Short mmCIF file of C-alpha atoms in Angstrom, two decimals:
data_model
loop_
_atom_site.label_atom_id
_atom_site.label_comp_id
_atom_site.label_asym_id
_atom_site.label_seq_id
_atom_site.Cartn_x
_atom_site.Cartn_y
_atom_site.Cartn_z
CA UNK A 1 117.54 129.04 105.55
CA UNK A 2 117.41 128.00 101.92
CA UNK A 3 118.60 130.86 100.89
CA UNK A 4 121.32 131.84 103.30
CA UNK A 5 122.49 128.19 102.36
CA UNK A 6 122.75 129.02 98.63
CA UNK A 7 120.48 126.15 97.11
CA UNK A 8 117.44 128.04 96.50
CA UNK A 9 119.02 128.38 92.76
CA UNK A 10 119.12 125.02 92.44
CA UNK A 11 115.67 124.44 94.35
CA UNK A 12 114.42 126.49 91.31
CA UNK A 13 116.17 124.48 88.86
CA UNK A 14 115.32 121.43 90.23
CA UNK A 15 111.01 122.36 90.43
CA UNK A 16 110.85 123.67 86.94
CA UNK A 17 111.60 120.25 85.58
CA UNK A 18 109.35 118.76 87.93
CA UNK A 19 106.63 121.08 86.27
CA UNK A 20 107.99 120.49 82.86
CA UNK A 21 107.34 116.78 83.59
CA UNK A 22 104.20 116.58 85.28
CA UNK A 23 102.69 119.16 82.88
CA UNK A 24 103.35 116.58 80.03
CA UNK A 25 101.97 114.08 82.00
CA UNK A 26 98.68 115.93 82.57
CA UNK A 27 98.67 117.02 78.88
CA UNK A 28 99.26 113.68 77.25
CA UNK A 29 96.96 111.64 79.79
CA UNK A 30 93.81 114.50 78.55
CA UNK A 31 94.55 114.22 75.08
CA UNK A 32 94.29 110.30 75.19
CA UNK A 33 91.31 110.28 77.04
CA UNK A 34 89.97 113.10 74.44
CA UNK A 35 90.68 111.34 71.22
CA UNK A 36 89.23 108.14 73.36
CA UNK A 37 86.57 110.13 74.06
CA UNK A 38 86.53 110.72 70.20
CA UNK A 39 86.70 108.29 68.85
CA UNK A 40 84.08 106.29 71.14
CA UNK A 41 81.49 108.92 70.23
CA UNK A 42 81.54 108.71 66.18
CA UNK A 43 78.04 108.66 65.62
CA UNK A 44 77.22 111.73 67.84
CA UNK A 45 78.43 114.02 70.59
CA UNK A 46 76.49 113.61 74.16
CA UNK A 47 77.04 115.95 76.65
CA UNK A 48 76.36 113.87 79.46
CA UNK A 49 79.50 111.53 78.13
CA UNK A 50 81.82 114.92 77.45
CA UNK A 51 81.04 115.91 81.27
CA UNK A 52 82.61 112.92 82.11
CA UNK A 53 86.05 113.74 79.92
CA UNK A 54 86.02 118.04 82.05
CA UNK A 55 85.96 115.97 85.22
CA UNK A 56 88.48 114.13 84.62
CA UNK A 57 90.71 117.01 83.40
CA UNK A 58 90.47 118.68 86.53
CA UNK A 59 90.23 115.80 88.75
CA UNK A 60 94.03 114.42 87.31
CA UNK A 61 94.80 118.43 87.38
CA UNK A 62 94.31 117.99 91.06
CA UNK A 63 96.54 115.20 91.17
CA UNK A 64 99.33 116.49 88.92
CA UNK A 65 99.21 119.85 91.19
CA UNK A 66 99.21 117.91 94.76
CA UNK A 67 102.27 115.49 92.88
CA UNK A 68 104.02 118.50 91.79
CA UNK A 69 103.36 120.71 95.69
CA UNK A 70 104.99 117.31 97.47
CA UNK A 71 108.18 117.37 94.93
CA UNK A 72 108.75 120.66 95.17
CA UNK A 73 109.29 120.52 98.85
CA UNK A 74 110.49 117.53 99.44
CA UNK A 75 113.03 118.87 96.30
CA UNK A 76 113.73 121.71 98.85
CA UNK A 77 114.26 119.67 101.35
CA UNK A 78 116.95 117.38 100.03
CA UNK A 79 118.79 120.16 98.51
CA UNK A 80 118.75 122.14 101.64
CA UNK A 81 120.35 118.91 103.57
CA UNK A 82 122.63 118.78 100.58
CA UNK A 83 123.79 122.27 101.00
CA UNK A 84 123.99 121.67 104.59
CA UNK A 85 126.69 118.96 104.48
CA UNK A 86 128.95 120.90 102.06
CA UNK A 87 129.05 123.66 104.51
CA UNK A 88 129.96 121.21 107.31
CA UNK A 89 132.66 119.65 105.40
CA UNK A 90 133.93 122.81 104.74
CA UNK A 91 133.72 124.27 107.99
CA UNK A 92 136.14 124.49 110.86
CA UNK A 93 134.28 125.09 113.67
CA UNK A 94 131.82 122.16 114.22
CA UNK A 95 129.68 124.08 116.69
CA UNK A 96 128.41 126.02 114.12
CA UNK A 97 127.45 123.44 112.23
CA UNK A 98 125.81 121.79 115.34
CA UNK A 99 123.53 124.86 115.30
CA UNK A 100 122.97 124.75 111.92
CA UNK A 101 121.56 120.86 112.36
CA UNK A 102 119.51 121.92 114.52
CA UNK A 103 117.47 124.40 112.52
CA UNK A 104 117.83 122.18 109.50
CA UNK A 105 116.10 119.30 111.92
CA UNK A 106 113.44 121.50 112.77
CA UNK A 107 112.64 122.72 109.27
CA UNK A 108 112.67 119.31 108.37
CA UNK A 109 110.28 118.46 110.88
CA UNK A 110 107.44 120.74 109.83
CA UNK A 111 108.19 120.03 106.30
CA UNK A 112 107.59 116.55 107.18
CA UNK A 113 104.27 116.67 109.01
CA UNK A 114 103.51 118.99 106.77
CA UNK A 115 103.81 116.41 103.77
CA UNK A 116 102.47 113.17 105.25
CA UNK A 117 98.58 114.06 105.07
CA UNK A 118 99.36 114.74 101.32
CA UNK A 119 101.48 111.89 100.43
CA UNK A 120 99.06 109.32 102.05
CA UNK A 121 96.37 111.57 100.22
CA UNK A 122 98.35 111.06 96.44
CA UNK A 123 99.19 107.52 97.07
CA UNK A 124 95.63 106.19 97.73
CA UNK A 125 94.38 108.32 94.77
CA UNK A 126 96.88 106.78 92.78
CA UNK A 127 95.84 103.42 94.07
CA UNK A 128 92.06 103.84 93.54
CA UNK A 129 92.78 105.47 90.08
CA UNK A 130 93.95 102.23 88.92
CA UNK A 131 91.78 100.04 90.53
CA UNK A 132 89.02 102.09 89.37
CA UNK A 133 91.03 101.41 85.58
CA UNK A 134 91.16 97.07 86.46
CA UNK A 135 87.38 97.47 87.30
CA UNK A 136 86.56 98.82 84.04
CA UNK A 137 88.51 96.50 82.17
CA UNK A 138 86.70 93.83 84.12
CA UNK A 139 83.01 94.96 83.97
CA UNK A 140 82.77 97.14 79.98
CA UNK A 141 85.74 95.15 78.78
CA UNK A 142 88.04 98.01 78.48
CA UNK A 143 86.15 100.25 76.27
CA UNK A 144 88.98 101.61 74.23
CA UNK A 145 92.30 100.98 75.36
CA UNK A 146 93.13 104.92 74.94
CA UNK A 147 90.11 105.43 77.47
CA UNK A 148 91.59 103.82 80.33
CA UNK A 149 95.63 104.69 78.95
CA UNK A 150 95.25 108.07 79.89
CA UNK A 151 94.62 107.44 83.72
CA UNK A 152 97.84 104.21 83.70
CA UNK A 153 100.04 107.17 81.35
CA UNK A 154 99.08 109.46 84.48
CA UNK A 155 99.52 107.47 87.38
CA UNK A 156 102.51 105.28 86.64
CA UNK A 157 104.23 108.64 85.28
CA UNK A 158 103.40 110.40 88.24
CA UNK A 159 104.48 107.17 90.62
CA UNK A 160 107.94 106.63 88.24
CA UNK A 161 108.74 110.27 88.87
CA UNK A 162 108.15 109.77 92.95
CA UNK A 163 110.14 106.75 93.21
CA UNK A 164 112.91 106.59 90.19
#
């Protein structure tokens, strides 16, 4: 439907600057936690501590990939509705278009379900990410403010990008 509509161009478009974005994100929140990590181990490198810094690259990998998965169709999705009504307000005969809504409504439907489970999933990661960052600034007194910058740089970006 996408396609036949002409937006998938713009779908395209539109999801590689959602990578771009969330890519940086992910990039700049591990290489603040990695010169944290740095510069909180001076004296000597432990292992146990640098497992800690490979979790949390894939962890906020995880939640950089399920961000970018619920843009990308939710991207779809607007720009397929926005394809939609140019066609309509082009169109003479409104019966097509009435046929048209209808697919559109049930691709939008699945989409939907599709995307609540993961939405609910990202938000209360994103919530528990930065409680998990207050708690730590409560209880060690914020061991290095890079430490716990890299998980706010992440979430907030992630959140702004959602909801802009």
């Amino acid at each position: 439907y996408v396609q036949r509509q002409g937006a998938l161009e713009g779908w395209w478009r539109k999801s590689r600057r959602f990578s771009r974005l969330l890519v940086f994100l992910w990039l700049s929140s591990v290489a603040l936690r990695g010169v944290a990590f740095a510069l909180l181990h001076l004296e000597g490198f432990v292992w146990h501590d640098a497992s800690g810094l490979v979790v949390f690259a894939f962890s906020s990998a995880a939640f950089t990939g399920l961000s970018y998965s619920i843009l990308y169709m939710s991207c779809g999705a607007t720009l397929t509705v926005d394809a939609y009504c140019m066609q309509c307000s082009r169109a003479s005969d409104l019966t097509d278009c009435v046929y048209e809504w209808n697919l559109l409504q049930s691709l939008l439907r699945k989409v939907s379900r599709a995307l609540e489970t993961s939405f609910l999933i990202l938000q209360t990661t994103a919530l528990a990410m930065l409680l998990l960052c207050a708690s730590d600034l409560v209880l060690h007194g914020g061991r290095s403010p890079l430490w716990l910058s890299a998980t706010v740089v992440l979430t907030l970006g992630v959140l702004l990008t959602f909801f802009k």
